[in-house]
GROMACS .gro file of C-alpha atoms in nm:
model
  312
    1MET     CA    1  -0.729   1.678  -0.868
    2ARG     CA    2  -0.903   1.919  -0.638
    3MET     CA    3  -1.162   1.719  -0.447
    4ILE     CA    4  -1.433   1.809  -0.201
    5ILE     CA    5  -1.505   1.608   0.112
    6GLU     CA    6  -1.871   1.512   0.075
    7GLU     CA    7  -1.882   1.325   0.404
    8ARG     CA    8  -1.661   1.264   0.704
    9ARG     CA    9  -1.773   0.974   0.920
   10ASP     CA   10  -1.644   0.812   1.238
   11ALA     CA   11  -1.591   0.453   1.125
   12ALA     CA   12  -1.443   0.317   1.452
   13ASP     CA   13  -1.252   0.438   1.754
   14GLY     CA   14  -0.966   0.639   1.605
   15VAL     CA   15  -1.071   0.583   1.244
   16VAL     CA   16  -1.255   0.822   1.013
   17THR     CA   17  -1.361   0.779   0.653
   18LEU     CA   18  -1.366   1.061   0.401
   19THR     CA   19  -1.591   1.039   0.096
   20LEU     CA   20  -1.441   1.247  -0.183
   21ALA     CA   21  -1.580   1.382  -0.511
   22ARG     CA   22  -1.418   1.602  -0.773
   23ALA     CA   23  -1.477   1.968  -0.700
   24ASP     CA   24  -1.565   2.027  -1.067
   25GLY     CA   25  -1.816   1.741  -1.067
   26ALA     CA   26  -1.627   1.545  -1.333
   27THR     CA   27  -1.601   1.167  -1.345
   28LEU     CA   28  -1.321   1.014  -1.142
   29PRO     CA   29  -1.046   0.793  -1.290
   30ALA     CA   30  -1.115   0.421  -1.286
   31TRP     CA   31  -0.940   0.205  -1.026
   32ASP     CA   32  -0.918  -0.158  -0.918
   33PRO     CA   33  -0.915  -0.314  -0.570
   34GLY     CA   34  -0.582  -0.259  -0.396
   35ALA     CA   35  -0.530   0.092  -0.538
   36HIS     CA   36  -0.423   0.387  -0.326
   37VAL     CA   37  -0.402   0.761  -0.381
   38ASP     CA   38  -0.176   1.039  -0.261
   39VAL     CA   39  -0.351   1.302  -0.051
   40MET     CA   40  -0.163   1.632  -0.047
   41LEU     CA   41  -0.243   1.814   0.275
   42ASP     CA   42  -0.221   2.191   0.313
   43ASN     CA   43   0.047   2.155   0.583
   44GLY     CA   44   0.286   2.027   0.316
   45ILE     CA   45   0.251   1.659   0.405
   46THR     CA   46   0.158   1.396   0.146
   47ARG     CA   47   0.014   1.066   0.262
   48GLN     CA   48  -0.105   0.754   0.082
   49TYR     CA   49  -0.447   0.607   0.158
   50SER     CA   50  -0.608   0.296   0.012
   51LEU     CA   51  -0.937   0.337  -0.171
   52CYS     CA   52  -1.203   0.140   0.014
   53SER     CA   53  -1.519   0.219  -0.179
   54ASP     CA   54  -1.684   0.059  -0.482
   55PRO     CA   55  -1.460   0.068  -0.793
   56HIS     CA   56  -1.775   0.085  -1.006
   57ASP     CA   57  -1.866   0.420  -0.849
   58LEU     CA   58  -1.680   0.680  -1.054
   59ARG     CA   59  -1.842   0.976  -0.879
   60THR     CA   60  -1.694   0.932  -0.531
   61TRP     CA   61  -1.395   0.774  -0.365
   62ARG     CA   62  -1.366   0.675   0.001
   63ILE     CA   63  -1.054   0.650   0.214
   64GLY     CA   64  -1.006   0.541   0.575
   65VAL     CA   65  -0.764   0.722   0.805
   66LEU     CA   66  -0.626   0.586   1.133
   67ARG     CA   67  -0.536   0.846   1.394
   68GLU     CA   68  -0.170   0.805   1.493
   69PRO     CA   69  -0.084   1.052   1.771
   70GLY     CA   70   0.281   0.949   1.758
   71GLY     CA   71   0.303   0.972   1.380
   72ARG     CA   72   0.445   1.240   1.151
   73GLY     CA   73   0.143   1.467   1.150
   74GLY     CA   74  -0.064   1.348   0.856
   75SER     CA   75  -0.344   1.177   1.047
   76GLU     CA   76  -0.352   1.452   1.310
   77TYR     CA   77  -0.409   1.705   1.032
   78VAL     CA   78  -0.690   1.495   0.884
   79PHE     CA   79  -0.860   1.454   1.222
   80GLY     CA   80  -0.816   1.813   1.331
   81LYS     CA   81  -0.852   2.012   1.011
   82LEU     CA   82  -1.055   1.826   0.749
   83HIS     CA   83  -1.434   1.823   0.760
   84GLY     CA   84  -1.727   1.789   0.527
   85GLY     CA   85  -1.723   2.064   0.264
   86ASP     CA   86  -1.345   2.116   0.276
   87THR     CA   87  -1.132   2.060  -0.033
   88VAL     CA   88  -0.808   1.866  -0.069
   89GLU     CA   89  -0.569   1.779  -0.351
   90VAL     CA   90  -0.565   1.409  -0.444
   91GLY     CA   91  -0.347   1.223  -0.694
   92GLU     CA   92  -0.433   0.957  -0.951
   93PRO     CA   93  -0.482   0.599  -0.828
   94ARG     CA   94  -0.179   0.369  -0.826
   95ASN     CA   95  -0.186  -0.002  -0.761
   96HIS     CA   96   0.098  -0.227  -0.647
   97PHE     CA   97  -0.140  -0.459  -0.461
   98VAL     CA   98  -0.340  -0.590  -0.755
   99LEU     CA   99  -0.608  -0.855  -0.699
  100GLU     CA  100  -0.511  -1.125  -0.947
  101PRO     CA  101  -0.776  -1.366  -1.079
  102ALA     CA  102  -0.788  -1.690  -0.881
  103PRO     CA  103  -1.044  -1.957  -0.793
  104ALA     CA  104  -0.986  -1.903  -0.419
  105TYR     CA  105  -0.848  -1.644  -0.179
  106VAL     CA  106  -0.753  -1.607   0.185
  107PHE     CA  107  -0.761  -1.246   0.301
  108VAL     CA  108  -0.592  -1.139   0.625
  109ALA     CA  109  -0.633  -0.785   0.758
  110GLY     CA  110  -0.508  -0.616   1.072
  111GLY     CA  111  -0.646  -0.284   1.191
  112ILE     CA  112  -0.651  -0.015   0.921
  113GLY     CA  113  -0.516  -0.281   0.685
  114ILE     CA  114  -0.879  -0.367   0.615
  115THR     CA  115  -0.906  -0.069   0.379
  116PRO     CA  116  -0.749  -0.223   0.066
  117ILE     CA  117  -0.894  -0.564   0.151
  118LEU     CA  118  -1.256  -0.442   0.167
  119PRO     CA  119  -1.301  -0.391  -0.211
  120MET     CA  120  -1.106  -0.712  -0.275
  121VAL     CA  121  -1.357  -0.910  -0.072
  122ALA     CA  122  -1.642  -0.754  -0.269
  123ALA     CA  123  -1.470  -0.835  -0.599
  124ALA     CA  124  -1.406  -1.196  -0.497
  125ALA     CA  125  -1.770  -1.233  -0.396
  126ARG     CA  126  -1.891  -1.088  -0.727
  127ALA     CA  127  -1.661  -1.323  -0.919
  128GLY     CA  128  -1.800  -1.626  -0.738
  129ALA     CA  129  -1.459  -1.723  -0.600
  130SER     CA  130  -1.413  -1.923  -0.283
  131TRP     CA  131  -1.277  -1.690  -0.016
  132SER     CA  132  -1.244  -1.617   0.353
  133LEU     CA  133  -1.134  -1.315   0.555
  134LEU     CA  134  -0.958  -1.312   0.892
  135TYR     CA  135  -0.978  -0.960   1.037
  136GLY     CA  136  -0.802  -0.868   1.359
  137GLY     CA  137  -0.779  -0.552   1.566
  138ARG     CA  138  -0.702  -0.431   1.917
  139THR     CA  139  -1.069  -0.412   2.017
  140ARG     CA  140  -1.398  -0.462   1.840
  141SER     CA  141  -1.475  -0.090   1.872
  142SER     CA  142  -1.148  -0.003   1.694
  143MET     CA  143  -1.229  -0.217   1.389
  144ALA     CA  144  -1.384  -0.028   1.097
  145PHE     CA  145  -1.641  -0.157   0.846
  146LEU     CA  146  -1.780  -0.437   1.063
  147ASP     CA  147  -2.130  -0.340   0.950
  148GLU     CA  148  -2.035  -0.377   0.583
  149LEU     CA  149  -1.865  -0.711   0.642
  150ALA     CA  150  -2.161  -0.856   0.832
  151ARG     CA  151  -2.343  -0.940   0.509
  152TYR     CA  152  -2.081  -1.202   0.423
  153GLY     CA  153  -2.167  -1.418   0.723
  154ASP     CA  154  -1.924  -1.686   0.832
  155ARG     CA  155  -1.685  -1.619   0.545
  156VAL     CA  156  -1.553  -1.341   0.770
  157THR     CA  157  -1.388  -1.410   1.105
  158ILE     CA  158  -1.369  -1.106   1.334
  159ALA     CA  159  -1.090  -1.145   1.591
  160PRO     CA  160  -1.046  -0.856   1.839
  161GLN     CA  161  -0.725  -0.912   2.033
  162ASP     CA  162  -0.876  -0.824   2.370
  163GLU     CA  163  -1.135  -1.100   2.319
  164VAL     CA  164  -0.947  -1.383   2.144
  165GLY     CA  165  -0.577  -1.296   2.155
  166LEU     CA  166  -0.351  -1.291   1.850
  167LEU     CA  167  -0.484  -1.401   1.512
  168ASP     CA  168  -0.504  -1.777   1.468
  169LEU     CA  169  -0.325  -1.808   1.135
  170ASP     CA  170  -0.281  -2.184   1.150
  171GLY     CA  171  -0.643  -2.246   1.057
  172PRO     CA  172  -0.656  -2.059   0.726
  173LEU     CA  173  -0.284  -2.085   0.640
  174GLY     CA  174  -0.153  -2.399   0.810
  175THR     CA  175  -0.202  -2.621   0.506
  176PRO     CA  176  -0.080  -2.506   0.161
  177ARG     CA  177  -0.360  -2.477  -0.092
  178PRO     CA  178  -0.253  -2.477  -0.457
  179GLY     CA  179  -0.456  -2.231  -0.661
  180THR     CA  180  -0.533  -2.011  -0.360
  181LEU     CA  181  -0.388  -1.661  -0.330
  182VAL     CA  182  -0.327  -1.500   0.009
  183TYR     CA  183  -0.367  -1.122   0.041
  184ALA     CA  184  -0.257  -0.959   0.365
  185CYS     CA  185  -0.235  -0.602   0.490
  186GLY     CA  186  -0.171  -0.475   0.841
  187PRO     CA  187   0.100  -0.424   1.102
  188ALA     CA  188   0.449  -0.554   1.027
  189PRO     CA  189   0.445  -0.830   1.296
  190MET     CA  190   0.122  -0.968   1.151
  191LEU     CA  191   0.262  -0.964   0.798
  192ASP     CA  192   0.579  -1.137   0.915
  193ALA     CA  193   0.368  -1.405   1.082
  194VAL     CA  194   0.162  -1.453   0.765
  195ALA     CA  195   0.481  -1.485   0.560
  196ALA     CA  196   0.613  -1.748   0.802
  197ARG     CA  197   0.291  -1.951   0.781
  198THR     CA  198   0.289  -1.942   0.400
  199GLY     CA  199   0.655  -2.037   0.361
  200GLY     CA  200   0.555  -2.381   0.235
  201TRP     CA  201   0.289  -2.256  -0.007
  202PRO     CA  202   0.351  -2.249  -0.383
  203ALA     CA  203   0.572  -1.960  -0.495
  204GLY     CA  204   0.373  -1.643  -0.558
  205SER     CA  205   0.083  -1.738  -0.331
  206LEU     CA  206   0.134  -1.448  -0.088
  207ARG     CA  207   0.072  -1.081  -0.172
  208VAL     CA  208   0.119  -0.818   0.099
  209GLU     CA  209   0.091  -0.443   0.134
  210ARG     CA  210   0.291  -0.270   0.405
  211PHE     CA  211   0.220   0.070   0.555
  212THR     CA  212   0.565   0.098   0.713
  213PRO     CA  213   0.915   0.056   0.566
  214LEU     CA  214   1.098  -0.272   0.585
  215ALA     CA  215   1.372  -0.291   0.848
  216PRO     CA  216   1.711  -0.248   0.679
  217ASP     CA  217   1.917  -0.559   0.621
  218PRO     CA  218   2.232  -0.523   0.835
  219ALA     CA  219   2.422  -0.721   0.574
  220GLY     CA  220   2.293  -0.505   0.289
  221ALA     CA  221   2.517  -0.314   0.051
  222GLU     CA  222   2.605   0.038   0.162
  223GLU     CA  223   2.882   0.148  -0.069
  224ALA     CA  224   2.921   0.402  -0.345
  225PHE     CA  225   2.826   0.314  -0.703
  226GLU     CA  226   2.756   0.490  -1.031
  227VAL     CA  227   2.412   0.545  -1.177
  228GLU     CA  228   2.343   0.636  -1.537
  229PHE     CA  229   2.022   0.829  -1.581
  230ALA     CA  230   1.964   0.711  -1.936
  231THR     CA  231   1.680   0.944  -2.032
  232SER     CA  232   1.857   1.250  -1.894
  233VAL     CA  233   2.199   1.145  -2.033
  234VAL     CA  234   2.360   1.207  -1.694
  235THR     CA  235   2.594   0.981  -1.497
  236ALA     CA  236   2.657   1.044  -1.128
  237THR     CA  237   2.805   0.877  -0.822
  238VAL     CA  238   2.569   0.764  -0.545
  239PRO     CA  239   2.764   0.779  -0.217
  240ALA     CA  240   2.703   0.544   0.072
  241GLY     CA  241   2.409   0.662   0.280
  242VAL     CA  242   2.261   0.873  -0.003
  243SER     CA  243   1.965   0.765  -0.214
  244ILE     CA  244   1.950   0.757  -0.593
  245LEU     CA  245   1.652   0.990  -0.565
  246SER     CA  246   1.854   1.249  -0.376
  247VAL     CA  247   2.137   1.227  -0.630
  248ALA     CA  248   1.885   1.272  -0.913
  249GLU     CA  249   1.741   1.581  -0.749
  250SER     CA  250   2.088   1.728  -0.696
  251ALA     CA  251   2.155   1.679  -1.068
  252GLY     CA  252   1.834   1.860  -1.160
  253ILE     CA  253   1.656   1.543  -1.273
  254MET     CA  254   1.287   1.540  -1.193
  255ALA     CA  255   1.164   1.214  -1.042
  256ASP     CA  256   0.822   1.124  -0.905
  257TRP     CA  257   0.817   1.050  -0.533
  258SER     CA  258   0.586   1.067  -0.236
  259CYS     CA  259   0.689   0.868   0.072
  260ARG     CA  260   1.069   0.840   0.032
  261GLU     CA  261   1.040   0.520   0.241
  262GLY     CA  262   0.983   0.253  -0.024
  263THR     CA  263   0.619   0.196   0.063
  264CYS     CA  264   0.414   0.385  -0.198
  265GLY     CA  265   0.567   0.294  -0.535
  266SER     CA  266   0.568   0.651  -0.670
  267CYS     CA  267   0.939   0.652  -0.757
  268GLU     CA  268   0.948   0.320  -0.944
  269VAL     CA  269   1.169   0.331  -1.254
  270SER     CA  270   1.279   0.076  -1.511
  271LEU     CA  271   1.616  -0.086  -1.440
  272LEU     CA  272   1.793  -0.109  -1.777
  273SER     CA  273   2.116  -0.275  -1.662
  274GLY     CA  274   2.291  -0.373  -1.343
  275ARG     CA  275   2.148  -0.546  -1.040
  276ALA     CA  276   1.963  -0.367  -0.762
  277GLU     CA  277   1.943  -0.449  -0.394
  278HIS     CA  278   1.572  -0.397  -0.341
  279ARG     CA  279   1.488  -0.234  -0.009
  280ASP     CA  280   1.129  -0.142  -0.083
  281ALA     CA  281   0.809  -0.289   0.060
  282VAL     CA  282   0.623  -0.274  -0.273
  283LEU     CA  283   0.765  -0.531  -0.513
  284THR     CA  284   0.697  -0.900  -0.464
  285GLU     CA  285   0.992  -1.136  -0.424
  286GLU     CA  286   0.934  -1.256  -0.779
  287GLU     CA  287   0.937  -0.897  -0.910
  288LYS     CA  288   1.258  -0.825  -0.720
  289GLN     CA  289   1.423  -1.130  -0.876
  290GLU     CA  290   1.323  -1.007  -1.224
  291GLN     CA  291   1.545  -0.700  -1.176
  292SER     CA  292   1.334  -0.499  -1.421
  293THR     CA  293   1.229  -0.209  -1.195
  294MET     CA  294   1.341  -0.047  -0.870
  295MET     CA  295   1.234   0.218  -0.618
  296VAL     CA  296   1.501   0.488  -0.630
  297CYS     CA  297   1.409   0.635  -0.291
  298VAL     CA  298   1.553   0.338  -0.099
  299SER     CA  299   1.698   0.071  -0.327
  300ARG     CA  300   2.066   0.064  -0.429
  301ALA     CA  301   2.309  -0.135  -0.640
  302GLU     CA  302   2.388  -0.484  -0.516
  303ARG     CA  303   2.721  -0.520  -0.343
  304GLY     CA  304   2.979  -0.574  -0.615
  305CYS     CA  305   2.767  -0.406  -0.885
  306PRO     CA  306   2.953  -0.087  -0.975
  307ARG     CA  307   2.693   0.072  -1.202
  308LEU     CA  308   2.319   0.087  -1.258
  309ARG     CA  309   2.148   0.222  -1.568
  310ILE     CA  310   1.792   0.340  -1.509
  311ASP     CA  311   1.516   0.499  -1.717
  312LEU     CA  312   1.510   0.844  -1.561
   0.00000   0.00000   0.00000
């Protein structure tokens, strides 16, 4: 969709928000909290940004962008080239961070990880659920949407690191709470700490969204295997160090993709037979155990599994 930037606003130090509307004035696709969209920049870079506006507003979407000077160029392009009135190509919403119904929630956000959490908090409040939010950042001035969160009062704990140190996760997460779901988004060390604190919680309590790839498992499988592209009626060998996605492209098989890092979910396909070693940061542990889908940009066959059959 070609979209016009209706407003660009400085949301915090190093964070801007872009409010987007369809250039043709048409209604936008519906979305739910946790959804993100691909933004295709004119410099050839595609980046994923969480929607952080009101899902009931089908005229505009809002995204938040963190400036990363040491990144791969996406945020620098947004900060330097995109302004109110400019147009940009945006994909349909996708959601691998779905807010499941629950009587209670604990939300944990770090830095720009507040973007998918913001509409979740609003949805939990509308549903009358019990909830709390722990929101950390480097400094108070670097933390976006503090004005919007202020209306929730003491349900929200603001924890700038330069004022209070690292997030105190023992308070909200130290004691397992059956029936409570934990949603977390932010830097990898924070997510690892949240996972450690919720290790004793009931299975399925924790849902996370990562902005960076998982570190590779040094003991992971890295050997050749066969893949049958069932829809395309093609069988090919996937060498060590080469992705299924790359092999598909070499065989002329069109596959959806965006990040090629296992973080966006664009390349998810159905796994028809065989067992995958999941290297993505999208699927939950329960979904990985189901062995029903896989991300072909990073995931491979399990060691000892000679062949995968996928719906591609």
